[in-house]
Coordinates of C-alpha atoms in Angstrom, one line a residue:
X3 CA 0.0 0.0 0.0
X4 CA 1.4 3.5 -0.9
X5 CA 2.1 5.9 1.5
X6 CA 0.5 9.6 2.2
X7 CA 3.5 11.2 -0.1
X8 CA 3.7 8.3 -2.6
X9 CA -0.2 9.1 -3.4
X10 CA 0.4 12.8 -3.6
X11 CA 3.3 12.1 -6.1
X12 CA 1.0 10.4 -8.5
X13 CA 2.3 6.9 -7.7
X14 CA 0.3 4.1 -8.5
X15 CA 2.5 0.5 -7.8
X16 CA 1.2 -3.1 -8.8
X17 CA 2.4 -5.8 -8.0
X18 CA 4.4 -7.6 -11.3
X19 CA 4.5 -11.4 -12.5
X20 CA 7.8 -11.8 -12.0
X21 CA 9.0 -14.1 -9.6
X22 CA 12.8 -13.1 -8.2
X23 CA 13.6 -15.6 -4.7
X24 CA 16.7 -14.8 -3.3
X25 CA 19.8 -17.0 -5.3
X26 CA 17.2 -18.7 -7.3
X27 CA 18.2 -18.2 -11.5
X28 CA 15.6 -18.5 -13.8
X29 CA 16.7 -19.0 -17.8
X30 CA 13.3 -17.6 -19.7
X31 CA 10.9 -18.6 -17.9
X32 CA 7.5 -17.5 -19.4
X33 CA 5.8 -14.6 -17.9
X34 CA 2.4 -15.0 -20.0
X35 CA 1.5 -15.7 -23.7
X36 CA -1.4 -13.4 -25.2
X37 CA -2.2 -12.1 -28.3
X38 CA -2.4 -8.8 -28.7
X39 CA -5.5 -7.6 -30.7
X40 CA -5.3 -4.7 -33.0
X41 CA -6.4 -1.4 -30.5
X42 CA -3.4 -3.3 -28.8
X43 CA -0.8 -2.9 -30.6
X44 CA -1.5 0.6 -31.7
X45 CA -1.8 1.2 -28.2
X46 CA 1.7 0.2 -27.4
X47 CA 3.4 1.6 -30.6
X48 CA 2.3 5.0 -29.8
X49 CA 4.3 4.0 -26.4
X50 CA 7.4 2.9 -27.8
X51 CA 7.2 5.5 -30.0
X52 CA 6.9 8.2 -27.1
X53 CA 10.1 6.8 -25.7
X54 CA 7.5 5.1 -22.4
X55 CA 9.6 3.4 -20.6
X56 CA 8.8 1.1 -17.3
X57 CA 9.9 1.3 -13.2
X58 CA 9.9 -1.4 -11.2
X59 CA 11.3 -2.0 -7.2
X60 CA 12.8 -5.1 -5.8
X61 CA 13.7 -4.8 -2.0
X62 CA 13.2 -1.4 -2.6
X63 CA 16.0 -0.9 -5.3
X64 CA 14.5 1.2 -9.0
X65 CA 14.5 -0.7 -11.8
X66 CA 14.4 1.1 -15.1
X67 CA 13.8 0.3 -18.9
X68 CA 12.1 0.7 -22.0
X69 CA 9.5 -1.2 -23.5
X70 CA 10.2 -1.1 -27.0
X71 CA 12.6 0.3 -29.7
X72 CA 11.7 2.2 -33.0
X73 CA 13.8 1.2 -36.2
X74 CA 15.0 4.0 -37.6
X75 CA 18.5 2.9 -39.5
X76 CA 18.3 3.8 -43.4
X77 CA 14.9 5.2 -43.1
X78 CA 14.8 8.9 -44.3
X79 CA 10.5 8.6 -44.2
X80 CA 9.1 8.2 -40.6
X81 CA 6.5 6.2 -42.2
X82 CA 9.3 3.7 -43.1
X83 CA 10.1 2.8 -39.6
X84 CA 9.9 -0.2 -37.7
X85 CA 8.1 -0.3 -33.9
X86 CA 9.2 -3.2 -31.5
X87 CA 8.2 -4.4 -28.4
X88 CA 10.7 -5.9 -26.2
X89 CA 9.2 -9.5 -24.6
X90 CA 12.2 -10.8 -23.0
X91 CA 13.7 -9.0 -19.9
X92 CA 16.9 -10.0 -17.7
X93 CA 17.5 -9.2 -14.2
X94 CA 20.9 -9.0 -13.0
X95 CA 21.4 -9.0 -9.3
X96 CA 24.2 -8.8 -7.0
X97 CA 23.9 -9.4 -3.7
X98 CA 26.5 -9.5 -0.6
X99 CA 25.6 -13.0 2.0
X100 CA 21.8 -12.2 2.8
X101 CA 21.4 -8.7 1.3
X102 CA 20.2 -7.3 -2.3
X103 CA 22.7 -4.7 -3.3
X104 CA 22.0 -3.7 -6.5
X105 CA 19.5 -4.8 -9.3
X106 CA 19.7 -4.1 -13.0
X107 CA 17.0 -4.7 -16.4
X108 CA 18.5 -5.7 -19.8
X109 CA 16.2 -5.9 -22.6
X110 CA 16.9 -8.8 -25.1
X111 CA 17.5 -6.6 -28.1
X112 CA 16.6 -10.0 -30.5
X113 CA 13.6 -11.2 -28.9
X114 CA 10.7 -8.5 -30.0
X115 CA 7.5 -8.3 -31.3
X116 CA 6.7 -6.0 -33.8
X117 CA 4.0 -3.8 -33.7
X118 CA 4.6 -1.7 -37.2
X119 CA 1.3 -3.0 -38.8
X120 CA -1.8 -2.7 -37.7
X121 CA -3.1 -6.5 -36.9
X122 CA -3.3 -9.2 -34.0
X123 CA -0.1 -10.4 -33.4
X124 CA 1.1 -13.1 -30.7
X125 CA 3.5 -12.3 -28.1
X126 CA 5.4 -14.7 -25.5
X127 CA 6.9 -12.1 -22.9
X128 CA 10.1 -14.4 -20.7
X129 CA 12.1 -13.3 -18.2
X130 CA 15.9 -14.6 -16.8
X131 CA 16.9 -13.8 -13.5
X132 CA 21.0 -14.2 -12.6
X133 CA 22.7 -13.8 -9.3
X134 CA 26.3 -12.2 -8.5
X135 CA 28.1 -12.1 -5.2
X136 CA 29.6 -8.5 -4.5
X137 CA 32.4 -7.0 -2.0
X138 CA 30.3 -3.8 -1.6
X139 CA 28.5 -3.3 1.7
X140 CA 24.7 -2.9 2.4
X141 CA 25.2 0.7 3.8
X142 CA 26.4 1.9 0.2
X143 CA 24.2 0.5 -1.4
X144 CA 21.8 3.4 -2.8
X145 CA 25.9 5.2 -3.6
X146 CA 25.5 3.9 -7.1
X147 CA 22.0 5.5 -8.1
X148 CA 23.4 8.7 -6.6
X149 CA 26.4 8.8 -8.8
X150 CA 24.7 7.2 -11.6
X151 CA 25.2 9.4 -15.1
X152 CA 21.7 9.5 -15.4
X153 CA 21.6 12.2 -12.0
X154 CA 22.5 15.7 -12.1
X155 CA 26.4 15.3 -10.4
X156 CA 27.8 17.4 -12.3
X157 CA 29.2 19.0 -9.2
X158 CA 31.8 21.5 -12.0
X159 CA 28.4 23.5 -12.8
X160 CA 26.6 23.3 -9.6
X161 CA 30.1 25.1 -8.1
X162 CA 30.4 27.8 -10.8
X163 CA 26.4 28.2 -9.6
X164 CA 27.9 28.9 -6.0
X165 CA 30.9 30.7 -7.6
X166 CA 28.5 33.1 -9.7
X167 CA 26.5 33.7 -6.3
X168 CA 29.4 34.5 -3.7
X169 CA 30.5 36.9 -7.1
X170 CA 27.1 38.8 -6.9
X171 CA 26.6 39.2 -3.2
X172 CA 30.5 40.6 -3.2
X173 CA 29.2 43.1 -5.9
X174 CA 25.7 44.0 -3.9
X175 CA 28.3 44.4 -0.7
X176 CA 30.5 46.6 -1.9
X177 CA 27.8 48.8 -3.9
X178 CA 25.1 48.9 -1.0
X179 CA 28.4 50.0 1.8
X180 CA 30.1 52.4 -1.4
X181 CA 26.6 54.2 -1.7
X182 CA 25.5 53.7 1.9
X183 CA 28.8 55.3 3.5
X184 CA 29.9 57.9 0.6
X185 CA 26.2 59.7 1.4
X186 CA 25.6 58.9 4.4
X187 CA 29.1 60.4 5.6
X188 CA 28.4 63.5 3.6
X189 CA 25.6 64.4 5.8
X190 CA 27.3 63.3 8.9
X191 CA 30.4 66.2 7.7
X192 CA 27.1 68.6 6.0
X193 CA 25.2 68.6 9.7
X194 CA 28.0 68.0 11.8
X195 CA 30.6 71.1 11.3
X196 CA 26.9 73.9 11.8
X197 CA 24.3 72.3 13.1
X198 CA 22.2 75.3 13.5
X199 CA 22.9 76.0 9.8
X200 CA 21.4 72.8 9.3
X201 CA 18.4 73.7 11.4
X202 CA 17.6 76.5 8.7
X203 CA 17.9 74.6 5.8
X204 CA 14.9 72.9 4.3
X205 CA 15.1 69.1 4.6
X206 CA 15.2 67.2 1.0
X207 CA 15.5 63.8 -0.1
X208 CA 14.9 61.1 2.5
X209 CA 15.1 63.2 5.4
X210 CA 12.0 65.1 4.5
X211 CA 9.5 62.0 5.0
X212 CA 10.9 61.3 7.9
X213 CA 7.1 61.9 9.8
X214 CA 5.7 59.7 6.8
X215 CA 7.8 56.5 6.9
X216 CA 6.7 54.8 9.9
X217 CA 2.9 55.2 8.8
X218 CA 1.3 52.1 9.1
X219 CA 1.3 50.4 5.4
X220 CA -2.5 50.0 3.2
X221 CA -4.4 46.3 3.5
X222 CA -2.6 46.1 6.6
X223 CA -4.5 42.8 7.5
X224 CA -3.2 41.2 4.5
X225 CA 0.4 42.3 4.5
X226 CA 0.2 40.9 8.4
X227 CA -0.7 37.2 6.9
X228 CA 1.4 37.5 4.5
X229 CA 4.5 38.1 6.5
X230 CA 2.9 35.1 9.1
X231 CA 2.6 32.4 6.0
X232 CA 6.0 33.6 5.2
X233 CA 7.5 32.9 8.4
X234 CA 5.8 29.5 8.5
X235 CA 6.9 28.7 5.3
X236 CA 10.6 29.7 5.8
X237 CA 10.3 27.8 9.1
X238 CA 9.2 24.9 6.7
X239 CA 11.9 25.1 4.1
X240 CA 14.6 25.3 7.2
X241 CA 13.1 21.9 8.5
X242 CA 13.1 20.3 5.4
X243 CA 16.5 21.4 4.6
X244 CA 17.8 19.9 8.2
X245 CA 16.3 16.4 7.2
X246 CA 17.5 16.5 3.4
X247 CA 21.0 17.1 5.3
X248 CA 21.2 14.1 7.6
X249 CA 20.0 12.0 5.1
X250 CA 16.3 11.3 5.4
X251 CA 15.8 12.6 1.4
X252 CA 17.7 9.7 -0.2
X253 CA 17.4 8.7 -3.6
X254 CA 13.7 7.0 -4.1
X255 CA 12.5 7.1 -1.0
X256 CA 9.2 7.0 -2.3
X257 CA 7.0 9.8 -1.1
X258 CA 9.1 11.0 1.6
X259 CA 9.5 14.6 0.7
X260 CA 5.8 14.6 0.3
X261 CA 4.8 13.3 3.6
X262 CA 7.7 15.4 5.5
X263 CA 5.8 18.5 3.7
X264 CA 2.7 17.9 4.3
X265 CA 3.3 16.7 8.4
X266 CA 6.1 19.7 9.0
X267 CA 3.2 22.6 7.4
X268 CA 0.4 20.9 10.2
X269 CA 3.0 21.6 12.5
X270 CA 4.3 24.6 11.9
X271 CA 1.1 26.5 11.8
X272 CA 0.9 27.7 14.6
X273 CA 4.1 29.6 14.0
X274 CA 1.9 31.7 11.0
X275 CA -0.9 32.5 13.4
X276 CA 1.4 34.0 16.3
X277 CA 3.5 36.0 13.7
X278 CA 0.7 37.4 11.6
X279 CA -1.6 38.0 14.8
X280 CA 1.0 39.8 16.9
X281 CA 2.0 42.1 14.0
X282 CA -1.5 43.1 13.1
X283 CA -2.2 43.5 16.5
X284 CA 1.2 45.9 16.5
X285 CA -0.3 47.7 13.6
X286 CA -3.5 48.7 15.7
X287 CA -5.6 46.6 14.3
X288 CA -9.0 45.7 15.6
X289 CA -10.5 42.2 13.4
X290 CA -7.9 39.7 14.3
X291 CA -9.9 36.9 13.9
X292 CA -10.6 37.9 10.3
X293 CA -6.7 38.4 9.7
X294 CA -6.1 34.8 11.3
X295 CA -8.3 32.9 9.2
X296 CA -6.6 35.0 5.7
X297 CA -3.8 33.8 7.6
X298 CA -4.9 30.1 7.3
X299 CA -6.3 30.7 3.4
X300 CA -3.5 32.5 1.6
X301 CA -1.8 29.6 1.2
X302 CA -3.8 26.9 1.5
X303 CA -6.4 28.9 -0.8
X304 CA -4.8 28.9 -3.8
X305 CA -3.7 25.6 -3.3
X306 CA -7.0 24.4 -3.0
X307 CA -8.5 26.2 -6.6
X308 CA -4.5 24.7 -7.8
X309 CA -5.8 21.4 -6.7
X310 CA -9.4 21.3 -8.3
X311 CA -8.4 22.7 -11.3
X312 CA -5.4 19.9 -11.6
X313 CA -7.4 16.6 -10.0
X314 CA -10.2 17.7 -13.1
X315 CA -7.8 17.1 -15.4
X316 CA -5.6 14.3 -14.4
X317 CA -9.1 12.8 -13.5
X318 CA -10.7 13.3 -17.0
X319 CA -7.1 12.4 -18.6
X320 CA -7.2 9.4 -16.1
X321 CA -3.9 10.1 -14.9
X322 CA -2.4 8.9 -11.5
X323 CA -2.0 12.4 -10.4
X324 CA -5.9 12.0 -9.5
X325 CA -5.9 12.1 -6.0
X326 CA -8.0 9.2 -4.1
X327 CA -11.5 10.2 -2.7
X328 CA -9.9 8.6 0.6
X329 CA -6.6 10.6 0.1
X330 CA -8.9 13.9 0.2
X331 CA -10.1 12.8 3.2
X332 CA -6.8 12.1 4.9
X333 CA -5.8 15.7 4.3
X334 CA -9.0 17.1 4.8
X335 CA -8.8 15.8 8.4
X336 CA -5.3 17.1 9.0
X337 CA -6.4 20.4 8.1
X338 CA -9.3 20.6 10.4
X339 CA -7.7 18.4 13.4
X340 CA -4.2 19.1 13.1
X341 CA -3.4 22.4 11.2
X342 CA -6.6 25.0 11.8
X343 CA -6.3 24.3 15.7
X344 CA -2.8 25.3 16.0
X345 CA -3.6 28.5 14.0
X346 CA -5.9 29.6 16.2
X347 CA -3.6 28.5 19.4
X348 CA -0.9 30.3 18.0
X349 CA -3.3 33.4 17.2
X350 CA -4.4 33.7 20.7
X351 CA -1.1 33.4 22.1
X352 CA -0.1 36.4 19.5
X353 CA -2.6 38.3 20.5
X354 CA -2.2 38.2 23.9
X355 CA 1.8 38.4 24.1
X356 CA 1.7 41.4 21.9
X357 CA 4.4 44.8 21.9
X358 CA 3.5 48.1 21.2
X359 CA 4.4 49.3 18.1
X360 CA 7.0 52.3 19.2
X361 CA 8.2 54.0 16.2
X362 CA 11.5 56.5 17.4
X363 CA 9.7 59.7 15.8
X364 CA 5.7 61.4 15.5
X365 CA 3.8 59.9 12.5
X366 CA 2.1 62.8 10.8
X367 CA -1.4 62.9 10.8
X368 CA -2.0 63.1 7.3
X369 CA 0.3 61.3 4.7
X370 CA 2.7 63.6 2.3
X371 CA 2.2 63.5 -1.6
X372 CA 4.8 61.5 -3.1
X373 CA 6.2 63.8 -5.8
X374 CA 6.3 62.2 -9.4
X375 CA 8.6 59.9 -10.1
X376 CA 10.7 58.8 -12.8
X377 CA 9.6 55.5 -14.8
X378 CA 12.4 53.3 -13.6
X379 CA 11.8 54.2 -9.8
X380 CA 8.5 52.9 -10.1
X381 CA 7.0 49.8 -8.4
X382 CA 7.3 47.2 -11.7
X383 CA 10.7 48.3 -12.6
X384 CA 11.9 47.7 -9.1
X385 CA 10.4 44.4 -8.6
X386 CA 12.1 43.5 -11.6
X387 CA 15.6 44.7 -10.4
X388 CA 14.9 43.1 -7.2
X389 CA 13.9 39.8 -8.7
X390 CA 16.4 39.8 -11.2
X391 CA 19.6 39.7 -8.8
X392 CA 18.2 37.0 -6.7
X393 CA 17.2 34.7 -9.7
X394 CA 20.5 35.4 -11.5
X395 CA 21.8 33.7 -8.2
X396 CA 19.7 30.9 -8.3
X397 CA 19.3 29.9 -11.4
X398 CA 21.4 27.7 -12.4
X399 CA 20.0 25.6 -8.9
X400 CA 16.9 26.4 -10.5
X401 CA 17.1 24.5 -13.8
X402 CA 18.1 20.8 -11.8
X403 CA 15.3 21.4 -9.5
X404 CA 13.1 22.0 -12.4
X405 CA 14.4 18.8 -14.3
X406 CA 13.8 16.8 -10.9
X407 CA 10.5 17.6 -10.8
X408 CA 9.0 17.9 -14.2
X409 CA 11.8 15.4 -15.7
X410 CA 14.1 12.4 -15.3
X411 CA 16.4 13.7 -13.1
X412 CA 17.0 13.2 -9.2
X413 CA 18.0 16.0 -7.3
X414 CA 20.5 14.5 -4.5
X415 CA 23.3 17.4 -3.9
X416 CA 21.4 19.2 -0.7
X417 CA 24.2 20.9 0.4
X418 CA 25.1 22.9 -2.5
X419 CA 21.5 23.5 -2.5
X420 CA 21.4 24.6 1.2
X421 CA 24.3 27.1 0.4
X422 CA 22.6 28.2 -2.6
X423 CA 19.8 29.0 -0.5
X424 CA 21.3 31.0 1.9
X425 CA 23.1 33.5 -0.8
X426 CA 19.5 33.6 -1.9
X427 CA 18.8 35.0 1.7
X428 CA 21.7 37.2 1.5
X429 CA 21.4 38.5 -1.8
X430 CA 17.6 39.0 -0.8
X431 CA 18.6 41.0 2.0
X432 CA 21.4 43.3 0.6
X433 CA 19.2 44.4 -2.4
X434 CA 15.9 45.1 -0.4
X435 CA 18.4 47.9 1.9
X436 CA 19.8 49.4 -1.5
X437 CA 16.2 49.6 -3.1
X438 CA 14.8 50.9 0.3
X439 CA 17.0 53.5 0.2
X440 CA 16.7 55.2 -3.4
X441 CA 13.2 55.1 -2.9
X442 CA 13.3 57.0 0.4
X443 CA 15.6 59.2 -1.3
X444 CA 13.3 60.1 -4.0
X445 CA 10.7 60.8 -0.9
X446 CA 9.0 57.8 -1.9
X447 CA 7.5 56.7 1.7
X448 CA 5.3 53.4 1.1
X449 CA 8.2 51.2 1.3
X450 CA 6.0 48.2 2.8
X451 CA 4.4 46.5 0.1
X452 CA 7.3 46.5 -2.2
X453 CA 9.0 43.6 -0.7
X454 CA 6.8 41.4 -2.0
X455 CA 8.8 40.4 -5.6
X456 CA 9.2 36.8 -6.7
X457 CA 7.7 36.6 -9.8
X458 CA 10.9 36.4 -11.1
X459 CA 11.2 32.6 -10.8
X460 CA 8.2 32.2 -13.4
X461 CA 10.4 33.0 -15.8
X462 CA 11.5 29.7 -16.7
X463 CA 9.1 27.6 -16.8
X464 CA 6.4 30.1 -18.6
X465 CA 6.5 28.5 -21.8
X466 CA 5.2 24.7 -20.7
X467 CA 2.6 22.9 -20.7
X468 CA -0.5 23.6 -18.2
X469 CA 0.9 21.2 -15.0
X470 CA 4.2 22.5 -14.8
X471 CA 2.3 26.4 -15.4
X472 CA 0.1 25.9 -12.8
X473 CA 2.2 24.6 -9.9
X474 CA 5.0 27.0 -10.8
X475 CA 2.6 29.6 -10.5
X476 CA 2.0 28.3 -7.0
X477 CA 6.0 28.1 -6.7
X478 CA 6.3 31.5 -7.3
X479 CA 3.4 32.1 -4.6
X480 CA 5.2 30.3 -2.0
X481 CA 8.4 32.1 -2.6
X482 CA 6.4 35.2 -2.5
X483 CA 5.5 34.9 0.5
X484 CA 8.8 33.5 2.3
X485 CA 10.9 35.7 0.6
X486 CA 8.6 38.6 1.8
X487 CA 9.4 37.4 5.2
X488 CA 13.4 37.3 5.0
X489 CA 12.8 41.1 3.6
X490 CA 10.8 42.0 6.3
X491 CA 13.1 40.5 8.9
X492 CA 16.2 42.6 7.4
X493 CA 14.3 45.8 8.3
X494 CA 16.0 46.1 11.1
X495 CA 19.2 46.2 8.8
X496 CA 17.1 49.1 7.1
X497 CA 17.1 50.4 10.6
X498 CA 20.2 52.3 9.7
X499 CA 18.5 54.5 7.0
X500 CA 14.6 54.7 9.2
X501 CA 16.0 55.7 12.1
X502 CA 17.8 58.4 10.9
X503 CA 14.6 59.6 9.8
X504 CA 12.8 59.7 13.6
X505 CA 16.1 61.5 14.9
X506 CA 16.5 64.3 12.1
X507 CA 20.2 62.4 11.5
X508 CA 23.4 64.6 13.8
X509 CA 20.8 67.1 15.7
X510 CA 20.7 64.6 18.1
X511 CA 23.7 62.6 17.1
X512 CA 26.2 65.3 16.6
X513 CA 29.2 63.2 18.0
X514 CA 29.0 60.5 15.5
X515 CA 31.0 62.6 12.9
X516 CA 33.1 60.6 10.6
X517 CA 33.4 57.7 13.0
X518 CA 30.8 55.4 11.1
X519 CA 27.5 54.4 12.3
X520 CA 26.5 55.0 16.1
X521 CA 25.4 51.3 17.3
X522 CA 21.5 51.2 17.0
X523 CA 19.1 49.3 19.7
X524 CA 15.9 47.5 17.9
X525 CA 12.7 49.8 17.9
X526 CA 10.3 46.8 18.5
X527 CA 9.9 43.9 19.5
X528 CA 13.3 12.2 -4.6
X529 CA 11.2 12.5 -7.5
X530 CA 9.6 9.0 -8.5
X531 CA 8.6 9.5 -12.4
X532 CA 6.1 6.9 -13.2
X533 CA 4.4 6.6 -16.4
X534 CA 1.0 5.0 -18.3
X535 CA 2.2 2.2 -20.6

């Protein structure tokens, strides 16, 4: 029986005729005998000819082949070639005293039957099964299907990935502290050497908003779940990461990432309804029951419509990815007995444990016009700087993911994809303080909303076909939302340039002078592929 993440992965396993005993060789031995009728044989030509191939377990080792083989030598005319269907397989085992290590198909490239024309034909499908003794332990067992040519090892690329990330957060460091420190410093030496010249001078550039940018940011409710899902999710991707490391994600173990996923989100859930309650809450809001449950449904939501959208399809296409009526049920009843009550736990408990939001300087009463603004310092053209930088980071990563899920690959390298991750973090991070600050500078205060910016990882896959569209859409979703999380959590990086704003810079920090920045205290508180043959 398949298991919670095997179901959600679209596996479906039988159970095959062939018979493998420990030790015991078998020289073709006969499967079956049938004749195939004519809807048949069409039916498994347009198979061989789509390059279907089969996937089979034996003590829980893959075993991989194809069914057939088209003819295509000296034929210029596709209606020229010849369709075969393998019928004899041989498995080739070696084992080590009482333990399977490894297990391999060979198709018998002279035993076929072909399936060019359309007519009943007979077929006798056989089987041989040898045994070899091996030298190589049970505990490195699954090493070959993790170095196997067929998996992306390329470990060259996967370092010039890192290489080409460390390169770009070394650039964003040294531009963000160049611009940072080269103004910055001029108005420590402007305000420092008169300040009651500076007193008499009008106030320009980010200095001017400083009664604007603490104003508490539009759809307040929603940016407040948003930044909760984040954090849940980011607390999610952290666990996963931790288990992936120590070895839990190994090469086909069948539905484990799925089940892991969908047991660490219960879980965690409670961590999205104290994060998103207490910060409404610190935003002076009032409904935060009805911010707690768009807590619970802007990510589960759009999962859900994701969902029925996809089990219509695979269910009229009768496709394995059609979840179980039982299946539904299973995760039905997590969500209502596992996930929804440690929302609302961890709502209450935000609620109640609350702080004060204290910014350092008066919020004006009513909001100052933001003057026009030139094209490229507009909202679109900055999410697409910002997403830019952190995709060109990730790319690379981004394809092998891709090809693990949607192709034949296995993704197995965590580690490089760990570190990848966190110069995502990094790179996030630096480019949300330098894009904070030019648009402060061009007195530009509603700098909450604008951290939201992911779409930038749709860009790959926007040319595919309707599955991969849809759940990369939801990809980009979920990124959304963490990676509006890590760029709310550096605002207290971004402290540096608010704060200066609630203390009118030197007036009140005259000493600092050309010493750098005075220290600041915070304001506030294994991809399984199976196919239909």
């Amino acid at each position: 029986k398949e298991a919670l993440g095997e179901v959600l992965n679209g596996d479906r396993l039988v159970s095959a005729p062939y018979k493998l005993n420990f030790r015991e060789e078998k020289d073709s031995s006969v499967v079956c005998k049938k004749k195939l009728s004519k809807d048949e044989v069409v039916f498994f030509r347009k198979a061989v000819e789509k390059d279907y191939y089969f996937q089979m377990y034996y003590d829980d080792l893959p075993i991989w082949g194809f069914i057939g083989k088209v003819d295509k030598e000296g034929k210029a005319d596709p209606s020229e070639y010849k369709y075969y269907l393998y019928k004899h397989i041989q498995f080739d085992v070696l084992y080590n005293k009482d333990r399977v290590i490894e297990i391999s198909a060979r198709m018998d490239p002279h035993l076929l039957v072909d399936l060019t024309e359309d007519k009943e034909v007979d077929a006798e499908f056989m089987y041989t099964v040898k045994w070899k003794e091996t030298d190589t332990p049970f505990e490195k067992r699954m090493e070959r299907y993790s170095m196997s040519s067929s998996l992306p090892h390329h470990l060259e690329i996967h370092w010039f990935s890192i290489i080409n990330s460390c390169v770009t957060v070394l650039l964003l460091t040294g531009f963000l502290a160049t611009i940072l420190m080269r103004v910055l410093k001029n108005d420590f030496i402007k305000y420092g050497q008169d300040e009651e010249a500076a007193d008499d001078q009008e106030e320009t550039g980010w200095k001017y908003i400083h009664g604007d940018v603490f104003r508490f940011p539009k759809y307040k409710s929603l940016f407040a779940a948003a930044l909760g899902s984040g954090t849940q999710l980011f607390t999610l991707t952290v666990f996963i990461f931790m288990l992936a490391l120590v070895g839990v994600f190994y090469p086909y173990n069948r539905g484990a990432l799925f089940t892991a996923l969908v047991v660490i989100y219960a879980l965690t859930s409670g961590i999205a309804g104290y994060v998103a309650t207490s910060f409404y809450c610190q935003l002076e809001g009032t409904n935060w029951v009805r911010n707690l449950l768009l807590t619970g449904c802007l990510f589960c939501g759009p999962l859900f419509l994701t969902f029925c959208f996809l089990n219509t399809v695979a269910i009229a296409y009768s496709a394995t990815a059609a979840l179980p009526f039982g299946t539904i049920v299973v995760i039905v009843l997590i969500w209502t007995l596992v996930t929804s009550p440690l929302l609302v736990l961890g709502g209450i408990a935000g609620k109640n444990s609350r702080a004060e939001f204290q910014a350092p300087c008066r919020t004006t009463k009513y909001p100052r016009e933001i003057p026009p603004l030139p094209w490229y310092r507009s909202a679109i053209p900055q999410m697409a700087m910002a997403g830019f930088l952190p995709f060109s980071a990730i790319y690379i990563e981004l394809y092998y993911i891709f090809a693990s899920v949607w192709g034949h690959r296995i993704y197995t390298i965590y580690s490089i994809l760990f570190i990848v991750f966190i110069i995502l973090l990094i790179v996030t991070a630096f480019i949300t303080v330098a894009l904070t600050y030019f648009q402060l500078a061009a007195e530009d205060h509603e700098w909450w909303w604008r951290y939201i910016n992911s779409i930038f990882v749709f860009i790959s896959p926007m040319v595919f076909p309707l599955w991969w569209i849809n759940w990369s859409l939801y990809l980009c979703l979920l990124l959304v939302l963490l990676l509006c999380t890590i760029r709310y959590v550096w605002f207290y990086a971004n402290l540096v340039l608010l704060w200066l704003h609630g203390v009118h810079l030197l007036r009140i920090l005259p000493h600092a002078g050309d010493s750098g920045f005075p220290c600041l205290a915070i304001l506030c508180a294994s991809h399984i592929q199976v196919y239909q043959v």
